[in-house]
CSV table of C-alpha atoms in Angstrom, one decimal:
chain,number,residue,atom,x,y,z
A,3,MET,CA,-15.3,10.9,-1.2
A,4,VAL,CA,-14.1,12.6,1.9
A,5,ASN,CA,-16.8,13.7,4.3
A,6,TYR,CA,-16.3,17.5,4.3
A,7,PRO,CA,-19.0,18.3,6.7
A,8,GLY,CA,-20.1,21.6,5.2
A,9,LEU,CA,-20.3,20.2,1.7
A,10,ASN,CA,-22.2,17.0,2.4
A,11,LYS,CA,-24.9,18.7,4.4
A,12,LYS,CA,-25.6,20.9,1.5
A,13,TYR,CA,-26.4,18.0,-0.7
A,14,GLN,CA,-28.1,15.8,1.7
A,15,SER,CA,-30.6,18.3,3.1
A,16,LYS,CA,-32.4,19.4,0.0
A,17,SER,CA,-33.1,16.1,-1.8
A,18,LEU,CA,-36.4,16.4,-3.5
A,19,ILE,CA,-36.4,13.0,-5.0
A,20,SER,CA,-37.9,9.9,-3.4
A,21,VAL,CA,-35.2,7.4,-2.4
A,22,LYS,CA,-35.1,4.4,-4.7
A,23,ASN,CA,-31.7,3.2,-3.5
A,24,THR,CA,-32.5,0.2,-1.4
A,25,ARG,CA,-29.1,-1.5,-1.7
A,26,GLY,CA,-27.4,1.3,0.3
A,27,MET,CA,-24.3,1.1,-1.8
A,28,SER,CA,-21.2,2.8,-0.5
A,29,LEU,CA,-19.3,4.0,-3.5
A,30,GLU,CA,-16.1,4.5,-1.6
A,31,LYS,CA,-16.2,1.0,-0.1
A,32,ASP,CA,-17.2,-0.6,-3.4
A,33,LEU,CA,-14.3,1.1,-5.2
A,34,ASP,CA,-11.9,0.0,-2.4
A,35,ASP,CA,-13.2,-3.6,-2.6
A,36,SER,CA,-12.9,-3.5,-6.4
A,37,ASN,CA,-9.3,-2.1,-6.3
A,38,THR,CA,-8.3,-4.7,-3.7
A,39,TYR,CA,-9.7,-7.4,-6.0
A,40,TYR,CA,-7.9,-6.0,-9.1
A,41,LYS,CA,-4.7,-5.9,-7.0
A,42,GLU,CA,-5.0,-9.4,-5.8
A,43,VAL,CA,-5.6,-10.9,-9.2
A,44,ASN,CA,-2.7,-8.7,-10.5
A,45,ARG,CA,-4.8,-6.9,-13.0
A,46,ALA,CA,-4.0,-3.4,-11.8
A,47,LEU,CA,-2.6,-1.3,-9.0
A,48,ILE,CA,-5.1,1.4,-8.1
A,49,TYR,CA,-5.5,2.9,-4.7
A,50,LYS,CA,-7.2,5.7,-2.9
A,51,LYS,CA,-5.0,8.5,-1.8
A,52,PRO,CA,-5.2,9.3,1.9
A,53,THR,CA,-7.4,12.2,2.9
A,54,PRO,CA,-5.4,15.4,3.2
A,55,ILE,CA,-5.3,16.5,6.8
A,56,GLN,CA,-3.5,19.5,8.2
A,57,VAL,CA,-1.9,18.5,11.6
A,58,VAL,CA,-1.7,21.4,14.0
A,59,ARG,CA,-0.9,19.8,17.4
A,60,VAL,CA,0.5,16.4,18.4
A,61,ASP,CA,0.7,15.0,21.9
A,62,TYR,CA,3.9,13.0,22.3
A,63,GLN,CA,3.3,12.1,25.9
A,64,LYS,CA,3.4,8.4,25.2
A,65,ARG,CA,6.8,7.4,24.1
A,66,SER,CA,5.6,4.8,21.7
A,67,SER,CA,2.8,6.6,19.8
A,68,ALA,CA,1.9,10.1,19.0
A,69,LYS,CA,-1.7,11.3,19.3
A,70,ILE,CA,-2.9,14.1,17.0
A,71,VAL,CA,-5.1,16.3,19.2
A,72,GLU,CA,-5.7,19.2,16.7
A,73,ALA,CA,-6.1,18.8,12.9
A,74,TYR,CA,-8.3,19.9,10.1
A,75,PHE,CA,-9.5,18.4,6.8
A,76,ARG,CA,-7.9,20.2,3.9
A,77,LEU,CA,-9.4,20.6,0.4
A,78,PRO,CA,-7.9,18.0,-1.9
A,79,SER,CA,-5.5,19.3,-4.6
A,80,THR,CA,-5.5,16.1,-6.5
A,81,THR,CA,-8.0,13.4,-7.3
A,82,ASP,CA,-8.9,10.6,-4.9
A,83,TYR,CA,-7.7,7.6,-6.9
A,84,SER,CA,-4.6,6.9,-8.9
A,85,GLY,CA,-2.5,4.0,-10.0
A,86,VAL,CA,-1.1,2.1,-12.9
A,87,TYR,CA,-2.8,-0.2,-15.4
A,88,ARG,CA,-1.4,-1.7,-18.5
A,89,SER,CA,1.7,0.6,-18.2
A,90,LYS,CA,-0.5,3.7,-18.2
A,91,ALA,CA,-1.0,6.1,-15.3
A,92,ILE,CA,-4.7,6.1,-14.1
A,93,ASP,CA,-6.2,9.1,-12.3
A,94,PHE,CA,-9.8,9.5,-11.3
A,95,GLU,CA,-12.2,11.1,-8.9
A,96,ALA,CA,-15.3,9.5,-7.5
A,97,LYS,CA,-18.4,11.3,-6.5
A,98,GLU,CA,-22.0,10.5,-5.7
A,99,THR,CA,-25.2,12.5,-6.1
A,100,SER,CA,-28.7,12.0,-4.7
A,101,LYS,CA,-30.2,14.4,-7.2
A,102,GLU,CA,-31.4,14.0,-10.8
A,103,TYR,CA,-28.2,15.7,-11.8
A,104,PHE,CA,-24.5,15.9,-11.1
A,105,PRO,CA,-23.5,19.4,-9.8
A,106,LEU,CA,-20.0,20.3,-11.2
A,107,SER,CA,-19.5,22.5,-8.1
A,108,ILE,CA,-18.7,19.5,-5.9
A,109,ILE,CA,-15.5,19.1,-7.9
A,110,HIS,CA,-12.8,21.5,-6.6
A,111,GLU,CA,-11.0,23.8,-9.0
A,112,HIS,CA,-7.6,22.2,-8.1
A,113,GLN,CA,-9.0,18.8,-9.1
A,114,ILE,CA,-10.0,20.1,-12.5
A,115,ALA,CA,-6.5,21.5,-13.0
A,116,HIS,CA,-5.1,18.2,-11.8
A,117,LEU,CA,-7.2,16.2,-14.3
A,118,GLN,CA,-6.1,18.5,-17.1
A,119,LYS,CA,-2.4,18.2,-16.3
A,120,ALA,CA,-2.6,14.4,-15.8
A,121,LYS,CA,-4.3,14.0,-19.2
A,122,PHE,CA,-1.7,16.3,-20.8
A,123,HIS,CA,1.1,14.1,-19.6
A,124,GLY,CA,-0.6,10.9,-20.8
A,125,ALA,CA,-2.6,9.6,-17.9
A,126,ILE,CA,-6.0,8.0,-18.4
A,127,THR,CA,-8.4,10.3,-16.6
A,128,PHE,CA,-12.1,9.9,-15.8
A,129,LEU,CA,-14.7,10.4,-13.1
A,130,ILE,CA,-16.9,7.7,-11.5
A,131,ILE,CA,-20.3,9.1,-10.6
A,132,TYR,CA,-22.9,7.3,-8.6
A,133,PHE,CA,-26.5,8.3,-9.1
A,134,LYS,CA,-28.1,7.1,-5.9
A,135,ASN,CA,-31.7,7.3,-7.2
A,136,TYR,CA,-31.0,5.0,-10.0
A,137,ASP,CA,-28.4,2.8,-8.2
A,138,GLN,CA,-26.3,3.3,-11.3
A,139,VAL,CA,-22.6,4.1,-11.5
A,140,PHE,CA,-21.1,5.8,-14.6
A,141,LEU,CA,-17.6,6.3,-15.9
A,142,ILE,CA,-17.2,9.6,-17.7
A,143,ASP,CA,-14.1,10.7,-19.5
A,144,GLY,CA,-12.1,13.4,-17.7
A,145,ASP,CA,-11.9,15.7,-20.7
A,146,LEU,CA,-15.7,15.9,-20.9
A,147,ILE,CA,-16.0,17.0,-17.3
A,148,VAL,CA,-13.1,19.4,-17.6
A,149,LYS,CA,-14.6,21.0,-20.7
A,150,SER,CA,-18.1,21.4,-19.1
A,151,TYR,CA,-16.4,22.9,-16.0
A,152,LEU,CA,-14.4,25.4,-18.0
A,153,VAL,CA,-17.6,26.6,-19.7
A,154,ASN,CA,-19.6,26.9,-16.5
A,155,PRO,CA,-18.3,25.5,-13.2
A,156,LYS,CA,-21.8,25.8,-11.7
A,157,ASP,CA,-23.4,23.7,-14.3
A,158,LYS,CA,-25.5,20.7,-13.4
A,159,LEU,CA,-25.2,17.8,-15.7
A,160,SER,CA,-28.4,15.8,-15.9
A,161,TYR,CA,-28.8,12.1,-15.5
A,162,GLN,CA,-29.9,12.0,-19.1
A,163,TYR,CA,-26.5,13.6,-20.0
A,164,PHE,CA,-24.8,10.7,-18.4
A,165,VAL,CA,-26.9,8.1,-20.1
A,166,GLU,CA,-25.9,9.7,-23.4
A,167,HIS,CA,-22.2,10.7,-22.8
A,168,ALA,CA,-21.0,8.4,-20.1
A,169,HIS,CA,-20.7,4.7,-19.7
A,170,LEU,CA,-22.6,2.5,-17.3
A,171,ILE,CA,-20.3,0.4,-15.0
A,172,SER,CA,-21.3,-3.2,-14.7
A,173,GLN,CA,-21.8,-4.4,-11.2
A,174,SER,CA,-21.0,-7.9,-10.0
A,175,TYR,CA,-20.2,-9.7,-6.8
A,176,SER,CA,-16.4,-9.4,-7.2
A,177,PRO,CA,-15.3,-7.0,-8.3
A,178,ARG,CA,-18.2,-4.9,-7.2
A,179,LEU,CA,-17.6,-2.3,-9.9
A,180,LYS,CA,-16.1,-3.7,-13.1
A,181,TYR,CA,-14.8,-0.4,-14.3
A,182,LEU,CA,-11.6,-1.7,-15.8
A,183,ASP,CA,-13.6,-3.5,-18.4
A,184,LEU,CA,-14.8,-0.1,-19.5
A,185,VAL,CA,-11.3,1.3,-19.3
A,186,ASP,CA,-10.1,-1.5,-21.7
A,187,LYS,CA,-12.9,-0.7,-24.1
A,188,LEU,CA,-12.5,3.1,-24.1
A,189,TYR,CA,-8.8,3.7,-23.7
A,190,PHE,CA,-7.1,0.6,-25.1
A,191,LYS,CA,-8.8,0.1,-28.5
A,192,GLU,CA,-7.1,-2.7,-30.3
B,30,MET,CA,9.1,11.4,4.8
B,31,VAL,CA,6.6,11.4,7.6
B,32,ASN,CA,7.8,12.0,11.1
B,33,TYR,CA,6.9,8.8,12.8
B,34,PRO,CA,8.2,9.8,16.1
B,35,GLY,CA,9.5,6.3,17.1
B,36,LEU,CA,11.4,5.8,13.9
B,37,ASN,CA,13.0,9.1,13.6
B,38,LYS,CA,14.4,9.1,17.1
B,39,LYS,CA,16.1,5.8,16.4
B,40,TYR,CA,18.0,7.3,13.5
B,41,GLN,CA,18.8,10.6,15.0
B,42,SER,CA,20.1,9.6,18.3
B,43,LYS,CA,23.0,7.3,17.5
B,44,SER,CA,24.8,9.2,14.7
B,45,LEU,CA,28.5,8.5,15.1
B,46,ILE,CA,29.5,10.6,12.1
B,47,SER,CA,30.5,14.2,12.2
B,48,VAL,CA,28.0,16.5,10.6
B,49,LYS,CA,29.3,17.7,7.3
B,50,ASN,CA,25.9,18.9,6.0
B,51,THR,CA,26.0,22.6,6.4
B,52,ARG,CA,23.3,23.5,3.9
B,53,GLY,CA,20.6,21.9,6.1
B,54,MET,CA,18.7,20.5,3.1
B,55,SER,CA,15.2,19.3,3.6
B,56,LEU,CA,14.6,16.4,1.2
B,57,GLU,CA,10.9,16.7,1.4
B,58,LYS,CA,10.8,20.4,0.8
B,59,ASP,CA,13.3,20.2,-2.1
B,60,LEU,CA,11.3,17.5,-3.7
B,61,ASP,CA,8.1,19.5,-3.3
B,62,ASP,CA,9.8,22.5,-4.8
B,63,SER,CA,11.2,20.4,-7.7
B,64,ASN,CA,7.8,18.9,-8.4
B,65,THR,CA,6.1,22.3,-8.3
B,66,TYR,CA,8.7,23.5,-10.8
B,67,TYR,CA,8.2,20.5,-13.1
B,68,LYS,CA,4.4,21.0,-12.9
B,69,GLU,CA,4.6,24.7,-13.7
B,70,VAL,CA,6.8,24.2,-16.8
B,71,ASN,CA,4.5,21.3,-17.8
B,72,ARG,CA,7.2,18.8,-17.8
B,73,ALA,CA,5.5,16.3,-15.4
B,74,LEU,CA,2.8,15.9,-12.9
B,75,ILE,CA,4.3,14.4,-9.8
B,76,TYR,CA,3.0,15.0,-6.3
B,77,LYS,CA,3.4,13.8,-2.7
B,78,LYS,CA,0.5,11.8,-1.4
B,79,PRO,CA,-1.0,13.0,1.9
B,80,THR,CA,0.2,11.4,5.1
B,81,PRO,CA,-2.2,8.6,6.0
B,82,ILE,CA,-3.9,9.5,9.2
B,83,GLN,CA,-6.6,7.5,11.1
B,84,VAL,CA,-9.2,9.9,12.3
B,85,VAL,CA,-10.9,8.7,15.5
B,86,ARG,CA,-12.9,11.7,16.8
B,87,VAL,CA,-14.1,14.9,15.2
B,88,ASP,CA,-15.6,17.9,16.9
B,89,TYR,CA,-18.4,19.3,14.8
B,90,GLN,CA,-19.3,22.1,17.2
B,91,LYS,CA,-18.6,24.9,14.8
B,92,ARG,CA,-21.0,24.6,11.9
B,93,SER,CA,-18.6,25.7,9.3
B,94,SER,CA,-15.6,23.6,10.1
B,95,ALA,CA,-14.8,20.3,11.7
B,96,LYS,CA,-11.9,19.9,14.1
B,97,ILE,CA,-10.2,16.6,14.4
B,98,VAL,CA,-9.5,16.1,18.1
B,99,GLU,CA,-8.2,12.5,18.1
B,100,ALA,CA,-6.2,10.9,15.3
B,101,TYR,CA,-3.1,8.8,14.8
B,102,PHE,CA,-0.4,8.5,12.1
B,103,ARG,CA,-0.8,5.2,10.2
B,104,LEU,CA,2.0,3.3,8.5
B,105,PRO,CA,2.0,4.0,4.8
B,106,SER,CA,0.8,1.2,2.5
B,107,THR,CA,2.1,2.9,-0.7
B,108,THR,CA,5.0,5.1,-1.5
B,109,ASP,CA,5.2,8.8,-0.9
B,110,TYR,CA,5.3,10.1,-4.4
B,111,SER,CA,3.5,9.3,-7.6
B,112,GLY,CA,2.5,10.9,-10.8
B,113,VAL,CA,2.7,10.8,-14.6
B,114,TYR,CA,5.6,11.6,-16.8
B,115,ARG,CA,5.9,11.1,-20.6
B,116,SER,CA,2.8,8.9,-20.4
B,117,LYS,CA,4.3,6.6,-17.8
B,118,ALA,CA,3.2,6.2,-14.2
B,119,ILE,CA,5.9,7.3,-11.8
B,120,ASP,CA,6.1,5.9,-8.3
B,121,PHE,CA,8.8,6.5,-5.8
B,122,GLU,CA,9.7,6.7,-2.1
B,123,ALA,CA,12.1,9.3,-0.6
B,124,LYS,CA,14.2,8.6,2.5
B,125,GLU,CA,17.2,10.2,4.2
B,126,THR,CA,19.9,8.8,6.3
B,127,SER,CA,22.5,10.4,8.6
B,128,LYS,CA,24.6,7.2,8.7
B,129,GLU,CA,27.2,5.9,6.3
B,130,TYR,CA,24.6,3.4,5.1
B,131,PHE,CA,21.0,3.2,4.2
B,132,PRO,CA,19.1,0.8,6.5
B,133,LEU,CA,16.5,-1.1,4.5
B,134,SER,CA,14.4,-1.5,7.6
B,135,ILE,CA,13.1,2.1,7.3
B,136,ILE,CA,11.2,1.0,4.3
B,137,HIS,CA,7.9,-0.7,5.3
B,138,GLU,CA,7.0,-4.1,4.0
B,139,HIS,CA,3.8,-2.8,2.4
B,140,GLN,CA,5.9,-0.3,0.4
B,141,ILE,CA,8.1,-3.0,-1.0
B,142,ALA,CA,5.0,-4.9,-2.1
B,143,HIS,CA,3.7,-1.7,-3.6
B,144,LEU,CA,6.9,-1.0,-5.5
B,145,GLN,CA,6.9,-4.6,-6.9
B,146,LYS,CA,3.3,-4.3,-8.0
B,147,ALA,CA,3.7,-0.9,-9.5
B,148,LYS,CA,6.7,-2.1,-11.5
B,149,PHE,CA,4.8,-5.3,-12.6
B,150,HIS,CA,2.1,-3.1,-14.1
B,151,GLY,CA,4.5,-0.9,-15.9
B,152,ALA,CA,5.3,2.0,-13.7
B,153,ILE,CA,8.7,3.5,-13.4
B,154,THR,CA,9.8,2.9,-9.8
B,155,PHE,CA,12.7,4.1,-7.8
B,156,LEU,CA,13.8,5.5,-4.5
B,157,ILE,CA,15.5,8.8,-3.8
B,158,ILE,CA,17.9,8.6,-0.9
B,159,TYR,CA,19.6,11.6,0.7
B,160,PHE,CA,22.9,10.9,2.4
B,161,LYS,CA,23.1,13.8,4.8
B,162,ASN,CA,26.8,13.4,5.6
B,163,TYR,CA,27.7,13.8,2.0
B,164,ASP,CA,25.0,16.2,1.1
B,165,GLN,CA,24.3,13.9,-1.9
B,166,VAL,CA,21.0,12.6,-3.2
B,167,PHE,CA,20.8,9.4,-5.1
B,168,LEU,CA,18.2,7.9,-7.4
B,169,ILE,CA,18.2,4.1,-7.2
B,170,ASP,CA,16.1,1.7,-9.2
B,171,GLY,CA,13.1,0.2,-7.4
B,172,ASP,CA,14.0,-3.3,-8.4
B,173,LEU,CA,17.5,-3.1,-6.8
B,174,ILE,CA,16.0,-2.1,-3.5
B,175,VAL,CA,13.2,-4.7,-3.7
B,176,LYS,CA,15.7,-7.5,-4.5
B,177,SER,CA,18.0,-6.5,-1.6
B,178,TYR,CA,15.0,-6.3,0.7
B,179,LEU,CA,13.8,-9.8,-0.3
B,180,VAL,CA,17.2,-11.2,0.5
B,181,ASN,CA,17.5,-9.5,3.8
B,182,PRO,CA,15.1,-6.8,5.0
B,183,LYS,CA,17.5,-5.8,7.7
B,184,ASP,CA,20.4,-5.2,5.4
B,185,LYS,CA,22.3,-1.9,5.4
B,186,LEU,CA,23.4,-0.7,2.0
B,187,SER,CA,26.6,1.3,2.3
B,188,TYR,CA,27.2,4.7,0.8
B,189,GLN,CA,29.8,3.0,-1.4
B,190,TYR,CA,27.0,0.7,-2.7
B,191,PHE,CA,25.1,3.8,-3.8
B,192,VAL,CA,28.1,5.3,-5.5
B,193,GLU,CA,28.4,2.1,-7.5
B,194,HIS,CA,24.8,1.1,-8.2
B,195,ALA,CA,22.7,4.3,-7.9
B,196,HIS,CA,22.8,7.6,-9.7
B,197,LEU,CA,23.7,11.0,-8.3
B,198,ILE,CA,21.0,13.6,-8.7
B,199,SER,CA,22.3,17.0,-9.9
B,200,GLN,CA,21.3,19.9,-7.8
B,201,SER,CA,20.5,23.4,-9.1
B,202,TYR,CA,18.6,26.5,-8.0
B,203,SER,CA,15.5,25.5,-9.8
B,204,PRO,CA,14.6,22.7,-9.8
B,205,ARG,CA,16.4,21.9,-6.7
B,206,LEU,CA,16.7,18.2,-7.6
B,207,LYS,CA,17.0,17.5,-11.3
B,208,TYR,CA,15.9,13.9,-10.9
B,209,LEU,CA,13.8,13.8,-14.1
B,210,ASP,CA,17.0,14.2,-16.1
B,211,LEU,CA,18.1,10.9,-14.7
B,212,VAL,CA,14.7,9.4,-15.3
B,213,ASP,CA,15.0,10.4,-19.0
B,214,LYS,CA,18.5,8.8,-19.2
B,215,LEU,CA,17.6,5.6,-17.3
B,216,TYR,CA,14.0,4.8,-18.3
B,217,PHE,CA,13.6,6.4,-21.7
B,218,LYS,CA,16.6,5.2,-23.7
B,219,GLU,CA,16.2,6.4,-27.2
């Protein structure tokens, strides 16, 4: 969800599809709000990790505060979100697409390795994908994405693929994205 | 483990104790190395979260890369380390002290709340504290620190307190800090 300038431009410039998204949802903000809600009602502790930034130069002129004057965005080596829910570690990445498909190439190789390892050690892993043109947000199991990526990291998974293999996240006023209801259903089968 | 200039100065300047630490251990580096080792041998997936930085101004002059030209360190709202081990969420903070005591005031209020919530939802929580003068690293249960903090957030826990209530982490060549052996013993009693 970080604005890596080079990456974003790539996806924004060539959109061939008419814009149907009138709500102007911000996936990152809606997830933050939902996680704040879940935290406040003591349902889960899930948070966004800070954006990895490489600090090169810091100005210590002011005694009280340091000003970073040269720094660069780094590629993430883990996923964006993690936390704990019902005693299980939760680990997921959130992405949005303004196309009719989700291009696997916007996930970094390190993130795929991270999802694999997290799953291996027992975490619940998934991705949350926002299809802007449909104003729909899907939760898809981490393993499905990892497997597709390992077959072909440049593959584009169609919207239809998500309709068939992923799970539509209900939206409400609060929490904005009720994704833990799906986590209950998919990962805590009683 | 972030260098908040104001904080660090406070603790470095008034050290009254002669320096016995000849090895010059870096707690952060040793934890990073240990976590890399644990990851490579597939024992656990534990990582340091990026330092939270508030980006104010970015220079997009170069098309390929963005240069951050104004940013500030933010106080952390979570702990420094998290991950997954034996299907459980792991959450801990690492601190070092060059005194004969560990001052609770170097933990931020938000971090205490975070440790409480993480524990409530089922995570294994602890702190790793490096006493420089003794070249000893302790693992102390998160609840013990939270309870002390809630009684008096300005309390100073003596080295002796750690000898009695915390657990000495064995050091080796690889991993540098064998803290997961203690986690096994303390949180996975068979």
